[in-house]
Every structure is written in structure tokens, then in C-alpha cells.
């Protein structure tokens, strides 16, 4: 480590030119990696010196990238055994966006083609369920969530910001943070600076950075009202990751005049309020903050102040850059954004176009071969007292272990069994009996169950409870349930809350099933007696029916009709307690 620090210090103090400068920058980059520097820190400190010494900006970035990737490859060689030479290796996946990657222009938010979002990418960004749903619903490309690096001329960011957001003859106020005295200046005096702006901004570097009033403090010569006081408001949430804040700004289509990296742990968005007076300003800010709050984005109430001091781009804050991320993103103005909220941000699905997907998307995961996929409804019908509940428990155990069920292979997944009929003791005894008959351990952690016998919940409340338990298990217990088994479906209707409902029972049950699927993405499996609920059979994605074989005790004929799979050829099975055998 000492030699690495020495290499860095020698580079920063030395004078180099041409190929010598490139070679020394490479060595210093490798040393910075060893010291634990981020690529962004190296780009700023080492790259800044190289650029000052005359090295081209693109060449600086390429040299440092080679230095950091060389160190990474060296580490991987030490930690991993080499693969056999003859084995064909797959091509490496495309690199994920690095926080701070350089960019020349910020894209205006627009719907992107479906299928662009990788769940793995978004989970890696630390996004929660609510922000993930927003991104999925509005098809935001995860690459748009990476925080771009400062531009090569980032010291001019204040001039860029002022030129885009203020009038030339307006007056702004700024100061070094944690100091009482502020400075007032005409916008044209700052925008008019060129090469000297770098020196001016360096003079504002401090451990706490510098601040700028979000609105002008004096209007221009042609100002006829006080609207320049109420043009912008700032929103941010330092408790969220940078990527998550940016995800909200993009997914909610906020009318952003500018986005500024604070040099700490926040991205400040300058929202275009464009109010004519204080009353209109307060009304619009109320609407903005309530909308953000309803979507899980909390904003400090103090941000409402139209004279709020916000982070000034173009200066250093404790060695970190406060810089401009982008200009003009999202809706064009506040009125347009309000209309977008009214028509789009209601939590309901949006219209999609067939042209959004160039190719057919990948089908959902198969749970039971030729029978059931994730997100589908499977209904098992058979005569009363024929062993339907045991068949469903057998299915659940089969899926947990990836074992065959009725001759069809299954994919191993976590299963949640909703027990409406049996006591806990009887339920577990049946499960262990099935496990013993199949030489499978019944107490597998992949099999979860929820006892709702005697619980007075309406069908929709039942669906919401199941979804809540599944989401909690995923977040807190590392269980990712893909199948929900409800036994029996008719029991949902046998409580006071359900009996008071208006509407046909079969429609109420189908609404519950659809709600579970919509909230969880799970496959839902249930059973009923033959011809008990024809409507459910018509709506189910997969129906498997057992009918008694006349003249044969405990023999049944199996028939299957499936929306997404070929029809099952009729075959026979026998019932030998506690299982069906094909």
C-alpha cells in the first residue's frame, strides 16, 4: 500500500509529456485501484492532472479504464482457477453502467421498448418494490439510472445552468455553505465568463461545498410581476440511493429544469413550477409533494421555500464534485405534468403497443410440464371425497422437490399452501404421511402454509393478505413463493363477510384469484367438485378433471384442457390412499 501511495504522489508532483505521461498515468491508475479509490475519484484527481498537462480527455479515460480493468483481471486470476483451454467460454455480458459514466447530453424521458428492464439490474441498484413497479409500468431503461460523470468542462456547469434556467438580466444569490455572507450577481456576468470561470469556481471550493438560491432574488428590467420568485422548487431524498432518486424522477415524468449531483448522497431536481404568484406556487407545490408522497418519495417540507439554497454545480464539496447531471428532462411544464398525472399515474395498466416489442417475449416459467406456468390459474376438479386435498398437497410437495406429479415433471419452487379446511395438526400429519410414501422429507423449508380456517375475511381481503405475506417472506425470510395452492376454493365464501357480498359466487372467487396473480405473479392452484363452478372452469388457464371409471372401484380417468398447452390425452389413474398413481 505504501508503494502505491508513493506512485500516486510522484505522479501528482511530477511533470510529464507525450507517451511518458500516458505510461505514468496508467501506473498511477493501477496504484489508485490498489488504494481502494473509485474510478470516479481517479478520473477527477489523476485524470485532472493529466488533462492539465495536455493529455486529451478521451485518452485519459481510456488509459484509466485500462488501468482499472487490468487490476480487476489480475485479481480474478488470483482468485479463480483457470478454465480448461478446450472449453468454450460464453461471451462476457455487457458491462453495467458505472456510477458517474461521462455523458454529453441528458435524454428527455420517453416510453422505452418493453423488455429493456432487467430485474437483476434493478435489484442491484437497491430499488424497492414500489419503485420497481413504477419502472416496470413506465418502461424506464435501467441504463438511464446510472449517474453520469461530470463533463470535461464541469467547472462551467454553473454558467450552463444559469443560461438554461434564468434570464440574463436577473440577479442570483450564492455563497459557500456554512458561511453567513452571500453574494449577489447578475446572471449575464457569470454566463459571460469563459476561461476565467474555472478560476472563479475554484475559489468557491470548500469542505461543505457551495449553495445557490433556487430562484432569482431580483427580476429583470422587463419583469412585470413577481413570477421570477416562484419559478422553481427543489426536490430530493438523501435517504435514497442516487439511482433510486433518479428512477423516481424519470418514472414520475417530473418536469425537471435541471438535475444536480450534490457531491454527497443526493440528486437535486429543479422542478418547473412556473407560478405567477405565491398562491399559485403553494397550490402547485402542494400537488407536487402530495403526488411524490403517494408514490413513496418523501420530500423535506423545508424544500417548499422558494428562497431555498440548493447545491451549486461547478465546485468541490470536500473533494467531491457538485456538478450538473442534465437539463430539461420529463414533462415540458407543470401543467403538462399535472395532466400526465391525471391520465397516467393512477396505478392502473397503461396502453401498450405491439411495436414496443421487436420479438415475442420469453414465456413465463413453467411450473408443471405441459400444465402450468407462473401467473396462471390451475383448477383441479374431481368428485366429492375423492382425495382432492391430498392431491393438492402432493402437488405442492412435488413442486418443492422438482418431482413428477401425475406423470408430468415439475420445476422446483417455493410453494405456499392456503389451508381453509383442516386443523393444523391434521394438515401436518397428512403432509408427513405423503412425504413418507414418496421418500421425501415433509419438513422442507420450501413448503409454506397459511392456516385461514375460521378467519373472517372477504375474498379480496384474503387476496391482499396472501400477497402481503408473500411480499414479506421475500423481503424478510428469503422465500420466493411462485405457487399459491388454495384448498378448497369454496371455503373462501363460507364466512360472514363473504355471505354479505353482492354478486355471483363464481365471479367473486375469480376476482380473488386474479387479484392474487396481479399482486404476486404467482401461479394459483385450487380444486372444486365436478361441475361445482363451471365459470371457474371456463376462466381457468388449465383444468384437470378426474372422473370415476364405471365399474372400477378407485379408478379414475384423467382429462386435461389447457390454454397454453396441448390437450391431454385421456388416461387412467388409481387412488391408493393417500395418493393417486398413474
Tab-separated table of N, CA and C in Angstrom, residues 14-155:
chain	number	residue	atom	x	y	z
A	14	UNK	N	4.898	15.199	-10.362
A	14	UNK	CA	5.812	15.186	-11.500
A	14	UNK	C	5.306	15.945	-12.703
A	15	UNK	N	6.215	16.174	-13.630
A	15	UNK	CA	5.900	16.820	-14.904
A	15	UNK	C	6.237	15.840	-16.015
A	16	UNK	N	5.241	15.484	-16.819
A	16	UNK	CA	5.436	14.507	-17.885
A	16	UNK	C	4.807	15.041	-19.168
A	17	UNK	N	5.161	14.424	-20.262
A	17	UNK	CA	4.568	14.809	-21.537
A	17	UNK	C	4.571	13.607	-22.473
A	18	UNK	N	3.698	13.648	-23.487
A	18	UNK	CA	3.674	12.615	-24.513
A	18	UNK	C	3.413	11.230	-23.970
A	19	UNK	N	4.138	10.231	-24.509
A	19	UNK	CA	3.963	8.835	-24.113
A	19	UNK	C	4.350	8.606	-22.660
A	20	UNK	N	5.312	9.400	-22.176
A	20	UNK	CA	5.722	9.266	-20.767
A	20	UNK	C	4.544	9.585	-19.847
A	21	UNK	N	3.773	10.627	-20.177
A	21	UNK	CA	2.606	10.996	-19.377
A	21	UNK	C	1.574	9.874	-19.382
A	22	UNK	N	1.344	9.283	-20.525
A	22	UNK	CA	0.370	8.192	-20.634
A	22	UNK	C	0.790	6.989	-19.800
A	23	UNK	N	2.081	6.633	-19.857
A	23	UNK	CA	2.580	5.481	-19.097
A	23	UNK	C	2.494	5.729	-17.599
A	24	UNK	N	2.848	6.964	-17.176
A	24	UNK	CA	2.808	7.272	-15.745
A	24	UNK	C	1.369	7.345	-15.226
A	25	UNK	N	0.444	7.831	-16.061
A	25	UNK	CA	-0.959	7.861	-15.668
A	25	UNK	C	-1.489	6.443	-15.478
A	26	UNK	N	-1.097	5.545	-16.358
A	26	UNK	CA	-1.519	4.146	-16.249
A	26	UNK	C	-1.039	3.542	-14.921
A	27	UNK	N	0.245	3.764	-14.593
A	27	UNK	CA	0.814	3.241	-13.333
A	27	UNK	C	0.089	3.843	-12.124
A	28	UNK	N	-0.169	5.150	-12.184
A	28	UNK	CA	-0.866	5.791	-11.070
A	28	UNK	C	-2.296	5.270	-10.945
A	29	UNK	N	-2.937	4.958	-12.081
A	29	UNK	CA	-4.285	4.404	-12.051
A	29	UNK	C	-4.333	3.048	-11.379
A	30	UNK	N	-3.361	2.180	-11.704
A	30	UNK	CA	-3.276	0.865	-11.056
A	30	UNK	C	-3.062	1.034	-9.554
A	31	UNK	N	-2.193	1.983	-9.189
A	31	UNK	CA	-1.926	2.236	-7.767
A	31	UNK	C	-3.176	2.741	-7.056
A	32	UNK	N	-3.948	3.595	-7.733
A	32	UNK	CA	-5.182	4.117	-7.137
A	32	UNK	C	-6.175	2.992	-6.888
A	33	UNK	N	-6.250	2.043	-7.818
A	33	UNK	CA	-7.123	0.886	-7.643
A	33	UNK	C	-6.703	0.087	-6.414
A	34	UNK	N	-5.392	-0.098	-6.248
A	34	UNK	CA	-4.884	-0.839	-5.088
A	34	UNK	C	-5.208	-0.123	-3.779
A	35	UNK	N	-5.243	1.210	-3.847
A	35	UNK	CA	-5.520	2.023	-2.651
A	35	UNK	C	-7.014	2.073	-2.315
A	36	UNK	N	-7.835	1.506	-3.215
A	36	UNK	CA	-9.274	1.496	-2.956
A	36	UNK	C	-10.013	2.694	-3.497
A	37	UNK	N	-9.361	3.464	-4.384
A	37	UNK	CA	-10.049	4.604	-4.993
A	37	UNK	C	-11.153	4.107	-5.913
A	38	UNK	N	-12.193	4.920	-6.066
A	38	UNK	CA	-13.193	4.631	-7.090
A	38	UNK	C	-12.671	5.145	-8.428
A	39	UNK	N	-13.241	4.626	-9.490
A	39	UNK	CA	-12.839	5.086	-10.815
A	39	UNK	C	-13.110	6.579	-10.980
A	40	UNK	N	-14.205	7.037	-10.362
A	40	UNK	CA	-14.563	8.445	-10.467
A	40	UNK	C	-13.523	9.315	-9.777
A	41	UNK	N	-13.041	8.902	-8.574
A	41	UNK	CA	-12.000	9.662	-7.870
A	41	UNK	C	-10.727	9.734	-8.703
A	42	UNK	N	-10.341	8.597	-9.281
A	42	UNK	CA	-9.128	8.559	-10.095
A	42	UNK	C	-9.264	9.457	-11.317
A	43	UNK	N	-10.462	9.430	-11.921
A	43	UNK	CA	-10.688	10.250	-13.104
A	43	UNK	C	-10.569	11.725	-12.773
A	44	UNK	N	-11.082	12.098	-11.606
A	44	UNK	CA	-11.041	13.509	-11.235
A	44	UNK	C	-9.622	13.952	-10.852
A	45	UNK	N	-8.975	13.230	-9.916
A	45	UNK	CA	-7.693	13.692	-9.400
A	45	UNK	C	-6.543	13.381	-10.348
A	46	UNK	N	-6.390	12.128	-10.750
A	46	UNK	CA	-5.290	11.765	-11.643
A	46	UNK	C	-5.573	12.270	-13.063
A	47	UNK	N	-6.827	12.044	-13.513
A	47	UNK	CA	-7.185	12.481	-14.854
A	47	UNK	C	-7.139	13.987	-15.001
A	48	UNK	N	-7.546	14.715	-13.936
A	48	UNK	CA	-7.486	16.172	-13.993
A	48	UNK	C	-6.085	16.686	-14.188
A	49	UNK	N	-5.106	16.059	-13.498
A	49	UNK	CA	-3.707	16.468	-13.669
A	49	UNK	C	-3.222	16.165	-15.085
A	50	UNK	N	-3.575	14.968	-15.584
A	50	UNK	CA	-3.142	14.593	-16.932
A	50	UNK	C	-3.711	15.552	-17.975
A	51	UNK	N	-4.977	15.956	-17.794
A	51	UNK	CA	-5.567	16.896	-18.742
A	51	UNK	C	-4.896	18.265	-18.655
A	52	UNK	N	-4.565	18.683	-17.406
A	52	UNK	CA	-3.860	19.958	-17.243
A	52	UNK	C	-2.495	19.938	-17.918
A	53	UNK	N	-1.889	18.732	-17.969
A	53	UNK	CA	-0.567	18.590	-18.601
A	53	UNK	C	-0.662	18.422	-20.117
A	54	UNK	N	-1.890	18.501	-20.657
A	54	UNK	CA	-2.048	18.497	-22.105
A	54	UNK	C	-2.554	17.206	-22.710
A	55	UNK	N	-2.943	16.203	-21.899
A	55	UNK	CA	-3.405	14.931	-22.435
A	55	UNK	C	-4.874	15.046	-22.835
A	56	UNK	N	-5.255	14.465	-23.956
A	56	UNK	CA	-6.622	14.500	-24.437
A	56	UNK	C	-7.564	13.797	-23.456
A	57	UNK	N	-8.760	14.376	-23.272
A	57	UNK	CA	-9.708	13.839	-22.296
A	57	UNK	C	-10.110	12.405	-22.572
A	58	UNK	N	-10.386	12.065	-23.837
A	58	UNK	CA	-10.764	10.691	-24.180
A	58	UNK	C	-9.626	9.724	-23.899
A	59	UNK	N	-8.396	10.169	-24.176
A	59	UNK	CA	-7.239	9.303	-23.939
A	59	UNK	C	-7.017	9.082	-22.445
A	60	UNK	N	-7.301	10.124	-21.656
A	60	UNK	CA	-7.199	9.983	-20.193
A	60	UNK	C	-8.158	8.904	-19.709
A	61	UNK	N	-9.419	8.974	-20.165
A	61	UNK	CA	-10.417	7.996	-19.723
A	61	UNK	C	-10.039	6.581	-20.148
A	62	UNK	N	-9.612	6.411	-21.389
A	62	UNK	CA	-9.234	5.086	-21.883
A	62	UNK	C	-8.067	4.512	-21.095
A	63	UNK	N	-7.078	5.357	-20.773
A	63	UNK	CA	-5.903	4.902	-20.022
A	63	UNK	C	-6.298	4.441	-18.625
A	64	UNK	N	-7.133	5.229	-17.950
A	64	UNK	CA	-7.556	4.855	-16.601
A	64	UNK	C	-8.456	3.624	-16.611
A	65	UNK	N	-9.293	3.493	-17.622
A	65	UNK	CA	-10.135	2.290	-17.713
A	65	UNK	C	-9.256	1.051	-17.875
A	66	UNK	N	-8.217	1.165	-18.698
A	66	UNK	CA	-7.305	0.028	-18.867
A	66	UNK	C	-6.610	-0.294	-17.554
A	67	UNK	N	-6.235	0.729	-16.819
A	67	UNK	CA	-5.557	0.518	-15.537
A	67	UNK	C	-6.467	-0.211	-14.551
A	68	UNK	N	-7.704	0.231	-14.455
A	68	UNK	CA	-8.627	-0.387	-13.503
A	68	UNK	C	-9.020	-1.791	-13.953
A	69	UNK	N	-9.249	-2.002	-15.240
A	69	UNK	CA	-9.632	-3.340	-15.717
A	69	UNK	C	-8.456	-4.296	-15.622
A	70	UNK	N	-7.240	-3.806	-15.806
A	70	UNK	CA	-6.050	-4.675	-15.671
A	70	UNK	C	-5.930	-5.177	-14.251
A	71	UNK	N	-6.173	-4.309	-13.282
A	71	UNK	CA	-6.112	-4.704	-11.883
A	71	UNK	C	-7.199	-5.720	-11.571
A	72	UNK	N	-8.394	-5.496	-12.129
A	72	UNK	CA	-9.508	-6.427	-11.908
A	72	UNK	C	-9.188	-7.805	-12.465
A	73	UNK	N	-8.615	-7.842	-13.683
A	73	UNK	CA	-8.276	-9.129	-14.287
A	73	UNK	C	-7.216	-9.845	-13.468
A	74	UNK	N	-6.249	-9.073	-12.933
A	74	UNK	CA	-5.190	-9.669	-12.123
A	74	UNK	C	-5.765	-10.307	-10.866
A	75	UNK	N	-6.711	-9.596	-10.226
A	75	UNK	CA	-7.355	-10.125	-9.025
A	75	UNK	C	-8.137	-11.391	-9.327
A	76	UNK	N	-8.846	-11.389	-10.452
A	76	UNK	CA	-9.634	-12.560	-10.824
A	76	UNK	C	-8.743	-13.765	-11.098
A	77	UNK	N	-7.571	-13.525	-11.670
A	77	UNK	CA	-6.661	-14.645	-11.945
A	77	UNK	C	-6.178	-15.286	-10.657
A	78	UNK	N	-5.999	-14.455	-9.604
A	78	UNK	CA	-5.529	-14.994	-8.331
A	78	UNK	C	-6.620	-15.784	-7.630
A	79	UNK	N	-7.867	-15.307	-7.768
A	79	UNK	CA	-8.959	-15.901	-7.001
A	79	UNK	C	-9.599	-17.094	-7.687
A	80	UNK	N	-9.529	-17.166	-9.022
A	80	UNK	CA	-10.233	-18.211	-9.751
A	80	UNK	C	-9.262	-19.134	-10.467
A	81	UNK	N	-9.567	-20.416	-10.425
A	81	UNK	CA	-8.746	-21.373	-11.170
A	81	UNK	C	-9.016	-21.210	-12.649
A	82	UNK	N	-7.975	-21.350	-13.497
A	82	UNK	CA	-8.196	-21.180	-14.939
A	82	UNK	C	-9.103	-22.257	-15.495
A	83	UNK	N	-9.960	-21.883	-16.442
A	83	UNK	CA	-10.866	-22.841	-17.087
A	83	UNK	C	-10.088	-23.685	-18.069
A	84	UNK	N	-10.517	-24.934	-18.343
A	84	UNK	CA	-9.838	-25.770	-19.326
A	84	UNK	C	-9.760	-25.064	-20.661
A	85	UNK	N	-8.606	-25.178	-21.301
A	85	UNK	CA	-8.373	-24.453	-22.556
A	85	UNK	C	-9.365	-24.848	-23.628
A	86	UNK	N	-9.779	-26.100	-23.636
A	86	UNK	CA	-10.649	-26.578	-24.715
A	86	UNK	C	-12.098	-26.161	-24.535
A	87	UNK	N	-12.448	-25.790	-23.298
A	87	UNK	CA	-13.855	-25.479	-23.038
A	87	UNK	C	-14.236	-24.165	-23.684
A	88	UNK	N	-15.366	-24.164	-24.337
A	88	UNK	CA	-15.847	-22.932	-24.979
A	88	UNK	C	-16.459	-22.044	-23.921
A	89	UNK	N	-15.951	-20.814	-23.838
A	89	UNK	CA	-16.443	-19.876	-22.841
A	89	UNK	C	-17.466	-18.942	-23.471
A	90	UNK	N	-18.571	-18.667	-22.780
A	90	UNK	CA	-19.547	-17.738	-23.332
A	90	UNK	C	-18.995	-16.318	-23.356
A	91	UNK	N	-19.506	-15.534	-24.266
A	91	UNK	CA	-19.063	-14.153	-24.333
A	91	UNK	C	-19.473	-13.419	-23.077
A	92	UNK	N	-18.598	-12.523	-22.566
A	92	UNK	CA	-18.941	-11.804	-21.344
A	92	UNK	C	-20.148	-10.920	-21.545
A	93	UNK	N	-20.929	-10.771	-20.492
A	93	UNK	CA	-22.113	-9.913	-20.578
A	93	UNK	C	-21.676	-8.467	-20.690
A	94	UNK	N	-22.543	-7.670	-21.273
A	94	UNK	CA	-22.221	-6.255	-21.405
A	94	UNK	C	-22.059	-5.636	-20.032
A	95	UNK	N	-21.061	-4.758	-19.899
A	95	UNK	CA	-20.780	-4.126	-18.617
A	95	UNK	C	-21.964	-3.281	-18.177
A	96	UNK	N	-22.236	-3.311	-16.896
A	96	UNK	CA	-23.293	-2.483	-16.360
A	96	UNK	C	-22.808	-1.049	-16.279
A	97	UNK	N	-23.733	-0.078	-16.362
A	97	UNK	CA	-23.325	1.306	-16.279
A	97	UNK	C	-22.641	1.576	-14.952
A	98	UNK	N	-21.537	2.307	-14.978
A	98	UNK	CA	-20.799	2.647	-13.774
A	98	UNK	C	-21.278	3.994	-13.282
A	99	UNK	N	-21.488	4.135	-11.991
A	99	UNK	CA	-21.951	5.407	-11.469
A	99	UNK	C	-20.963	6.489	-11.866
A	100	UNK	N	-21.489	7.510	-12.512
A	100	UNK	CA	-20.628	8.597	-12.908
A	100	UNK	C	-20.091	8.493	-14.305
A	101	UNK	N	-20.606	7.591	-15.170
A	101	UNK	CA	-20.080	7.466	-16.523
A	101	UNK	C	-20.317	8.753	-17.291
A	102	UNK	N	-19.297	9.236	-18.098
A	102	UNK	CA	-19.451	10.509	-18.771
A	102	UNK	C	-20.564	10.498	-19.794
A	103	UNK	N	-21.211	11.620	-19.921
A	103	UNK	CA	-22.264	11.748	-20.918
A	103	UNK	C	-22.294	13.163	-21.424
A	104	UNK	N	-22.689	13.338	-22.660
A	104	UNK	CA	-22.704	14.668	-23.250
A	104	UNK	C	-24.098	15.294	-23.207
A	105	UNK	N	-25.134	14.463	-23.199
A	105	UNK	CA	-26.484	15.024	-23.221
A	105	UNK	C	-27.415	14.139	-22.437
A	106	UNK	N	-28.350	14.782	-21.748
A	106	UNK	CA	-29.328	14.052	-20.968
A	106	UNK	C	-30.561	13.794	-21.819
A	107	UNK	N	-31.023	12.548	-21.927
A	107	UNK	CA	-32.208	12.279	-22.738
A	107	UNK	C	-33.467	12.786	-22.068
A	108	UNK	N	-34.418	13.278	-22.870
A	108	UNK	CA	-35.736	13.609	-22.339
A	108	UNK	C	-36.474	12.306	-22.118
A	109	UNK	N	-37.196	12.196	-21.012
A	109	UNK	CA	-37.878	10.950	-20.673
A	109	UNK	C	-38.937	10.632	-21.709
A	110	UNK	N	-38.945	9.409	-22.159
A	110	UNK	CA	-39.987	8.937	-23.074
A	110	UNK	C	-40.165	7.455	-22.858
A	111	UNK	N	-41.346	6.889	-23.162
A	111	UNK	CA	-41.538	5.455	-23.000
A	111	UNK	C	-40.537	4.683	-23.842
A	112	UNK	N	-39.935	3.648	-23.239
A	112	UNK	CA	-38.965	2.836	-23.949
A	112	UNK	C	-39.557	1.480	-24.269
A	113	UNK	N	-38.931	0.772	-25.164
A	113	UNK	CA	-39.478	-0.503	-25.614
A	113	UNK	C	-39.541	-1.513	-24.483
A	114	UNK	N	-40.565	-2.342	-24.494
A	114	UNK	CA	-40.757	-3.346	-23.448
A	114	UNK	C	-39.631	-4.344	-23.467
A	115	UNK	N	-39.358	-4.911	-22.301
A	115	UNK	CA	-38.346	-5.947	-22.230
A	115	UNK	C	-36.953	-5.412	-21.986
A	116	UNK	N	-36.787	-4.065	-21.875
A	116	UNK	CA	-35.471	-3.495	-21.677
A	116	UNK	C	-35.013	-3.626	-20.237
A	117	UNK	N	-35.946	-3.797	-19.314
A	117	UNK	CA	-35.599	-3.769	-17.903
A	117	UNK	C	-35.207	-5.151	-17.408
A	118	UNK	N	-34.008	-5.241	-16.891
A	118	UNK	CA	-33.557	-6.472	-16.260
A	118	UNK	C	-33.805	-6.375	-14.769
A	119	UNK	N	-34.569	-7.315	-14.215
A	119	UNK	CA	-34.855	-7.281	-12.787
A	119	UNK	C	-33.575	-7.355	-11.967
A	120	UNK	N	-32.590	-8.153	-12.432
A	120	UNK	CA	-31.323	-8.263	-11.722
A	120	UNK	C	-30.625	-6.910	-11.662
A	121	UNK	N	-30.665	-6.170	-12.786
A	121	UNK	CA	-30.039	-4.854	-12.814
A	121	UNK	C	-30.681	-3.934	-11.785
A	122	UNK	N	-32.014	-3.938	-11.737
A	122	UNK	CA	-32.692	-3.005	-10.857
A	122	UNK	C	-32.539	-3.382	-9.391
A	123	UNK	N	-32.532	-4.670	-9.106
A	123	UNK	CA	-32.324	-5.088	-7.725
A	123	UNK	C	-30.930	-4.686	-7.255
A	124	UNK	N	-29.960	-4.750	-8.184
A	124	UNK	CA	-28.590	-4.353	-7.841
A	124	UNK	C	-28.505	-2.870	-7.505
A	125	UNK	N	-29.453	-2.077	-8.018
A	125	UNK	CA	-29.464	-0.655	-7.729
A	125	UNK	C	-30.117	-0.344	-6.381
A	126	UNK	N	-30.636	-1.367	-5.700
A	126	UNK	CA	-31.242	-1.165	-4.393
A	126	UNK	C	-32.646	-0.594	-4.451
A	127	UNK	N	-33.385	-0.873	-5.513
A	127	UNK	CA	-34.734	-0.339	-5.642
A	127	UNK	C	-35.730	-1.215	-4.886
A	128	UNK	N	-36.732	-0.581	-4.259
A	128	UNK	CA	-37.724	-1.355	-3.518
A	128	UNK	C	-38.892	-1.724	-4.438
A	129	UNK	N	-39.878	-2.424	-3.871
A	129	UNK	CA	-40.997	-2.920	-4.670
A	129	UNK	C	-41.745	-1.798	-5.369
A	130	UNK	N	-41.989	-0.683	-4.644
A	130	UNK	CA	-42.779	0.400	-5.218
A	130	UNK	C	-42.052	1.056	-6.389
A	131	UNK	N	-40.739	1.316	-6.220
A	131	UNK	CA	-40.001	1.952	-7.318
A	131	UNK	C	-39.816	0.987	-8.481
A	132	UNK	N	-39.692	-0.323	-8.186
A	132	UNK	CA	-39.595	-1.311	-9.258
A	132	UNK	C	-40.874	-1.330	-10.086
A	133	UNK	N	-42.033	-1.279	-9.395
A	133	UNK	CA	-43.311	-1.291	-10.112
A	133	UNK	C	-43.447	-0.065	-11.004
A	134	UNK	N	-42.992	1.102	-10.500
A	134	UNK	CA	-43.039	2.316	-11.307
A	134	UNK	C	-42.202	2.160	-12.568
A	135	UNK	N	-40.988	1.643	-12.397
A	135	UNK	CA	-40.089	1.495	-13.538
A	135	UNK	C	-40.638	0.500	-14.552
A	136	UNK	N	-41.161	-0.620	-14.047
A	136	UNK	CA	-41.729	-1.620	-14.937
A	136	UNK	C	-42.924	-1.045	-15.690
A	137	UNK	N	-43.782	-0.317	-14.975
A	137	UNK	CA	-45.003	0.203	-15.583
A	137	UNK	C	-44.699	1.235	-16.667
A	138	UNK	N	-43.675	2.067	-16.430
A	138	UNK	CA	-43.373	3.127	-17.393
A	138	UNK	C	-42.170	2.803	-18.270
A	139	UNK	N	-41.694	1.532	-18.189
A	139	UNK	CA	-40.663	1.019	-19.095
A	139	UNK	C	-39.420	1.900	-19.121
A	140	UNK	N	-38.883	2.202	-17.951
A	140	UNK	CA	-37.667	3.006	-17.876
A	140	UNK	C	-36.455	2.094	-18.008
A	141	UNK	N	-35.585	2.403	-18.923
A	141	UNK	CA	-34.377	1.624	-19.150
A	141	UNK	C	-33.455	1.767	-17.942
A	142	UNK	N	-33.005	0.658	-17.318
A	142	UNK	CA	-32.135	0.773	-16.146
A	142	UNK	C	-30.839	1.508	-16.440
A	143	UNK	N	-30.399	1.498	-17.707
A	143	UNK	CA	-29.174	2.232	-18.027
A	143	UNK	C	-29.363	3.729	-17.814
A	144	UNK	N	-30.602	4.195	-17.875
A	144	UNK	CA	-30.868	5.617	-17.648
A	144	UNK	C	-30.742	5.982	-16.176
A	145	UNK	N	-30.575	4.984	-15.304
A	145	UNK	CA	-30.496	5.245	-13.870
A	145	UNK	C	-29.062	5.419	-13.393
A	146	UNK	N	-28.076	5.167	-14.223
A	146	UNK	CA	-26.696	5.353	-13.793
A	146	UNK	C	-26.395	6.844	-13.741
A	147	UNK	N	-25.698	7.260	-12.706
A	147	UNK	CA	-25.376	8.673	-12.551
A	147	UNK	C	-24.212	9.010	-13.464
A	148	UNK	N	-24.403	9.902	-14.432
A	148	UNK	CA	-23.311	10.215	-15.356
A	148	UNK	C	-22.164	10.942	-14.672
A	149	UNK	N	-21.008	10.830	-15.252
A	149	UNK	CA	-19.848	11.527	-14.717
A	149	UNK	C	-19.896	12.998	-15.089
A	150	UNK	N	-19.104	13.800	-14.389
A	150	UNK	CA	-19.007	15.213	-14.777
A	150	UNK	C	-18.427	15.340	-16.182
A	151	UNK	N	-18.863	16.371	-16.900
A	151	UNK	CA	-18.283	16.649	-18.210
A	151	UNK	C	-16.851	17.142	-18.024
A	152	UNK	N	-16.068	17.099	-19.096
A	152	UNK	CA	-14.670	17.542	-19.010
A	152	UNK	C	-14.587	19.000	-18.564
A	153	UNK	N	-15.558	19.821	-18.960
A	153	UNK	CA	-15.564	21.235	-18.577
A	153	UNK	C	-16.575	21.495	-17.453
A	154	UNK	N	-16.639	20.589	-16.490
A	154	UNK	CA	-17.661	20.664	-15.445
A	154	UNK	C	-17.583	21.936	-14.607
A	155	UNK	N	-16.438	22.605	-14.610
A	155	UNK	CA	-16.321	23.866	-13.884
A	155	UNK	C	-17.250	24.941	-14.473
